[in-house]
PDB file of C-alpha atoms in Angstrom:
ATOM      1  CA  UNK A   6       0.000   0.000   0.000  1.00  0.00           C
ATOM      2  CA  UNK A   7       0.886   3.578  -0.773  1.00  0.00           C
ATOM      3  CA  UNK A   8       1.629   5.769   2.164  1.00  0.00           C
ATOM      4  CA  UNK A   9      -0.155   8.971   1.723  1.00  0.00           C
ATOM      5  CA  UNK A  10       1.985  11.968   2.196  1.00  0.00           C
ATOM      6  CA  UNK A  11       1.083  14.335   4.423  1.00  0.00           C
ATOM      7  CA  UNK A  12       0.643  18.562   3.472  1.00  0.00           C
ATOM      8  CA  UNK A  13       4.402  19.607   2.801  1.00  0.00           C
ATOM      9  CA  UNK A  14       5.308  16.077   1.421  1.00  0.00           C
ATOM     10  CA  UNK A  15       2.906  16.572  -1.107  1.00  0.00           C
ATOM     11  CA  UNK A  16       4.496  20.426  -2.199  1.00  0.00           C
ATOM     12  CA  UNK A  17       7.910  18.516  -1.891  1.00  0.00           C
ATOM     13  CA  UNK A  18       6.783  15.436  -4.215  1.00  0.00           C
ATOM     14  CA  UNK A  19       4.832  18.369  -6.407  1.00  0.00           C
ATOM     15  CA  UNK A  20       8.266  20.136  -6.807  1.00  0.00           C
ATOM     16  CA  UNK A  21       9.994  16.535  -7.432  1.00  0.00           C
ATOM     17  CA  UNK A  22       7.730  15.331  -9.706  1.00  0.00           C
ATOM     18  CA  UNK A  23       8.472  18.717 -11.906  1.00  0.00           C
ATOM     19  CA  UNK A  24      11.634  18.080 -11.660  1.00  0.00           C
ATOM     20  CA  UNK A  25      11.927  14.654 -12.082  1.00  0.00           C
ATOM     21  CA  UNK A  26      15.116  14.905  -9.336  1.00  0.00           C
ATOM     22  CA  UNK A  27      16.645  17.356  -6.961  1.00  0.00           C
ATOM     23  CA  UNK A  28      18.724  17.654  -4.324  1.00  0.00           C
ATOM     24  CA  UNK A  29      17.615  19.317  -0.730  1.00  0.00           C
ATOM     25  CA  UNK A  30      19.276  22.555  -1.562  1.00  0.00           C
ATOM     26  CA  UNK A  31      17.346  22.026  -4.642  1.00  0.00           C
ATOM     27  CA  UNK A  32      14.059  21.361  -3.135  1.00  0.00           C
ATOM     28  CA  UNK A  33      14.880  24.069  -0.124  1.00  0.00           C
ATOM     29  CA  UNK A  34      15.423  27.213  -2.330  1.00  0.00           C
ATOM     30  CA  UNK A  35      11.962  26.103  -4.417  1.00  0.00           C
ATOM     31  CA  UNK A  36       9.953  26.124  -1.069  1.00  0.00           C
ATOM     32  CA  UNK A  37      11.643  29.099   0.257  1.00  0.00           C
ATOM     33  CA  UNK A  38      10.362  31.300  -2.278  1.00  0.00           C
ATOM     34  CA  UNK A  39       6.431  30.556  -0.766  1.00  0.00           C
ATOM     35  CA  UNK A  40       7.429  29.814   2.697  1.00  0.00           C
ATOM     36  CA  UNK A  41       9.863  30.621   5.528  1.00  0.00           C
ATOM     37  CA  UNK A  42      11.274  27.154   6.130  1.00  0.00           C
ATOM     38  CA  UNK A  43      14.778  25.891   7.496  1.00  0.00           C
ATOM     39  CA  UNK A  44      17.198  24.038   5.455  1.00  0.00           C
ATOM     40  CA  UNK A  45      17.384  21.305   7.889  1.00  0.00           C
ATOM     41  CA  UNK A  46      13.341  20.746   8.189  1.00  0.00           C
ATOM     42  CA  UNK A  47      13.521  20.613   4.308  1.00  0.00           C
ATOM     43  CA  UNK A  48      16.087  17.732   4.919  1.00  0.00           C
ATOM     44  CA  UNK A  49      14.694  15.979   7.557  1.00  0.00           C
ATOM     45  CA  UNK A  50      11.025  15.614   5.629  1.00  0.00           C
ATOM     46  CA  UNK A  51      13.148  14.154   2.648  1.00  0.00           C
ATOM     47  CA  UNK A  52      14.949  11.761   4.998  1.00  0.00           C
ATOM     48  CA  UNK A  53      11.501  10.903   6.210  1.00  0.00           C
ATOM     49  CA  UNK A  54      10.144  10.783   2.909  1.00  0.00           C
ATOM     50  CA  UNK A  55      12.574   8.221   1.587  1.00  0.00           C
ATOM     51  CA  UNK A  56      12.199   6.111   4.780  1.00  0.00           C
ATOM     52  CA  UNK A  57       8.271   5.830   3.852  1.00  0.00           C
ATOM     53  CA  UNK A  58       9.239   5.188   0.519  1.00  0.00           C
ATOM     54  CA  UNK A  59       7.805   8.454  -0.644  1.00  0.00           C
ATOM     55  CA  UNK A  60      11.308   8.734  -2.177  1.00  0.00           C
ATOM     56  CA  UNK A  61      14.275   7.071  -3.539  1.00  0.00           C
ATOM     57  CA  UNK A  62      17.932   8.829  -3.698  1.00  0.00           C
ATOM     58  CA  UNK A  63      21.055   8.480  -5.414  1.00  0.00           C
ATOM     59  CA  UNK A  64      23.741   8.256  -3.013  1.00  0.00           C
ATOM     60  CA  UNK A  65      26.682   7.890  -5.649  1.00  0.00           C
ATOM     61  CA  UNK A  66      28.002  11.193  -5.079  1.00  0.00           C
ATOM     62  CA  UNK A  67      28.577  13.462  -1.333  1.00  0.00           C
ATOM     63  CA  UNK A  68      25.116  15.074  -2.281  1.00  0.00           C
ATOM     64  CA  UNK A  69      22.321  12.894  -2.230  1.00  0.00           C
ATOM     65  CA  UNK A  70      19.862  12.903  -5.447  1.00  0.00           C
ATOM     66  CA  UNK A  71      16.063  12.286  -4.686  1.00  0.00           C
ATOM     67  CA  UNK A  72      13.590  11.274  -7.055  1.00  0.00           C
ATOM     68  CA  UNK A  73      10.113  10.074  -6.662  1.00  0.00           C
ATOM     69  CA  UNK A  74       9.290   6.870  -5.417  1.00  0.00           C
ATOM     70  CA  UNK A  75       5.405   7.266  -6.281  1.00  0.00           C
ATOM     71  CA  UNK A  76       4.132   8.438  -9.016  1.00  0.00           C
ATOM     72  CA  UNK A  77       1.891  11.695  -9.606  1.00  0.00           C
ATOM     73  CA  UNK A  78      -1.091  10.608 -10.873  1.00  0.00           C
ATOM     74  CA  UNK A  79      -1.047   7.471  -8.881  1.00  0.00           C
ATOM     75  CA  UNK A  80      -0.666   9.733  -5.808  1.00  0.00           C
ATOM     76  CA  UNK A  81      -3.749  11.853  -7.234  1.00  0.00           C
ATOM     77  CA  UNK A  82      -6.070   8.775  -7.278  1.00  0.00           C
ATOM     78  CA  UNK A  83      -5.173   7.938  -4.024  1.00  0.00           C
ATOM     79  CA  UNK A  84      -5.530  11.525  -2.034  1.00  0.00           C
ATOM     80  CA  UNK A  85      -8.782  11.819  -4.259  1.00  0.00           C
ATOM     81  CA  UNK A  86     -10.433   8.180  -3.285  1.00  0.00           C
ATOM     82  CA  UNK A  87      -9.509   9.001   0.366  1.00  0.00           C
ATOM     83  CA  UNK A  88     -10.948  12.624   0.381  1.00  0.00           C
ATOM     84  CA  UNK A  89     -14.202  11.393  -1.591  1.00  0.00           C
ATOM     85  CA  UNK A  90     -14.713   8.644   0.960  1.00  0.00           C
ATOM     86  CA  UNK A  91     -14.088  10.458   4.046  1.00  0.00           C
ATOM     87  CA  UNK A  92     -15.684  13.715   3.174  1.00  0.00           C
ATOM     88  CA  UNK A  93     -18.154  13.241   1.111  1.00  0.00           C
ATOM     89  CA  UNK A  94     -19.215   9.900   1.648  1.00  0.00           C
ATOM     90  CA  UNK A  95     -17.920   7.857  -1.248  1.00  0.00           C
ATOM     91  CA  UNK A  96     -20.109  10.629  -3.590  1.00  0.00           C
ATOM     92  CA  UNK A  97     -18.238  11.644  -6.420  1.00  0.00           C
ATOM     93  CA  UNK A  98     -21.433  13.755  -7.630  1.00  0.00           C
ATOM     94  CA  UNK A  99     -21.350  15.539  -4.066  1.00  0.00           C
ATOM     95  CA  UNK A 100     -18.044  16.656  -4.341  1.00  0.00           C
ATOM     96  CA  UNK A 101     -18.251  17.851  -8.240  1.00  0.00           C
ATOM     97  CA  UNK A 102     -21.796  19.691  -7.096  1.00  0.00           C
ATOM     98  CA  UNK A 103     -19.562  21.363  -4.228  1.00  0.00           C
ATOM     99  CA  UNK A 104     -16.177  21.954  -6.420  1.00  0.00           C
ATOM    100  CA  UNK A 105     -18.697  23.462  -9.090  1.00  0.00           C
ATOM    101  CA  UNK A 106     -20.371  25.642  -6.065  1.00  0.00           C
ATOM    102  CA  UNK A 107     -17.044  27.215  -4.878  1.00  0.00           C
ATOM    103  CA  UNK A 108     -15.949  28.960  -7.882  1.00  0.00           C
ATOM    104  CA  UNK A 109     -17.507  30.438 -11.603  1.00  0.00           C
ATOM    105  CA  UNK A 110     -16.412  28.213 -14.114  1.00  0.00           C
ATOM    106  CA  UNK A 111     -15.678  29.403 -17.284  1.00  0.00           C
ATOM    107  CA  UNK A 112     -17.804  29.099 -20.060  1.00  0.00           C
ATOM    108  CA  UNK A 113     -15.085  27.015 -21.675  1.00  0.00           C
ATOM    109  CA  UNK A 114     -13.973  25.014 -17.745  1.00  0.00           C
ATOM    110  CA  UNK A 115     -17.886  23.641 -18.506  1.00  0.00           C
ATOM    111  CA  UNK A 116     -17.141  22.479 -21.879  1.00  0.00           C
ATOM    112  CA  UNK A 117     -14.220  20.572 -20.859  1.00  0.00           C
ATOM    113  CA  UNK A 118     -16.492  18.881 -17.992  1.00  0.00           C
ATOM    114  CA  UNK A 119     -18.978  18.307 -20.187  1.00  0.00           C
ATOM    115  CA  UNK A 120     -16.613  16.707 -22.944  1.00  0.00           C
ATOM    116  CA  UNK A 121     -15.131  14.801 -20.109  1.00  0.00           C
ATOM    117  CA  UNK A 122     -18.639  13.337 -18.709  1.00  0.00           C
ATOM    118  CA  UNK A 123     -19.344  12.524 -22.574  1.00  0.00           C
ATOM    119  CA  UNK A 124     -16.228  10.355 -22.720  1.00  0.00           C
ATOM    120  CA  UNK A 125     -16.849   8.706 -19.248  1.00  0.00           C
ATOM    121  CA  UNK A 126     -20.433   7.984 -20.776  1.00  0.00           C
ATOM    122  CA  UNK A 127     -19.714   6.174 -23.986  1.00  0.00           C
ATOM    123  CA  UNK A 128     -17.129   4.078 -22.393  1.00  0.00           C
ATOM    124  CA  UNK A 129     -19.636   2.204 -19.887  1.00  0.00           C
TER     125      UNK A 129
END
């Protein structure tokens, strides 16, 4: 099974998976322009990370090279299946009808949705 990162795994994985590797330093200088975070906490959540198997690393050379361990999408799924089930019940419509209620989709966000729920239809 998958271990589902928490909150600032997730922006370090989003920052990986952009990448497709980085070091800490790497990683560190990326979240420091959103956040005020210390070099070391950014290494210690990567050490973590890889010991969850969130991560793999290179450790051929004096600085280590992480890469992901899981893959994006995957990780999507996952977070989404978890978030429909525990917040909305297993309802997939519920959570659309809210997602839709939030914000004012564009005329053309609607015809994307609606080109997407056509091609969900003719494949059952």
């Amino acid at each position: 099974m998958t271990p589902k990162p928490t909150e600032s795994e997730l922006e370090i994985l989003s920052i990986i998976w952009q990448k497709g590797k980085a070091t800490v330093r790497d990683i560190h200088e990326k979240l420091a322009e959103s956040k005020d975070t210390g070099y070391t906490t950014t290494l210690k959540t990567m050490q973590v990370m890889h010991a969850k198997g969130l991560l793999h690393r290179d450790e051929k050379n004096r600085t280590h090279v992480y890469f992901a361990a899981i893959g994006e999408k995957v990780t999507q799924k996952n977070l989404v299946q978890n978030f429909v089930a525990t917040a909305f019940g297993g309802s997939a419509k519920n959570l659309v009808m809210q997602a839709l209620g939030q914000g004012n989709p564009s005329k053309e966000e609607l015809n994307e949705i609606r080109a997407f729920l056509d091609q969900i239809e003719n494949e059952k």
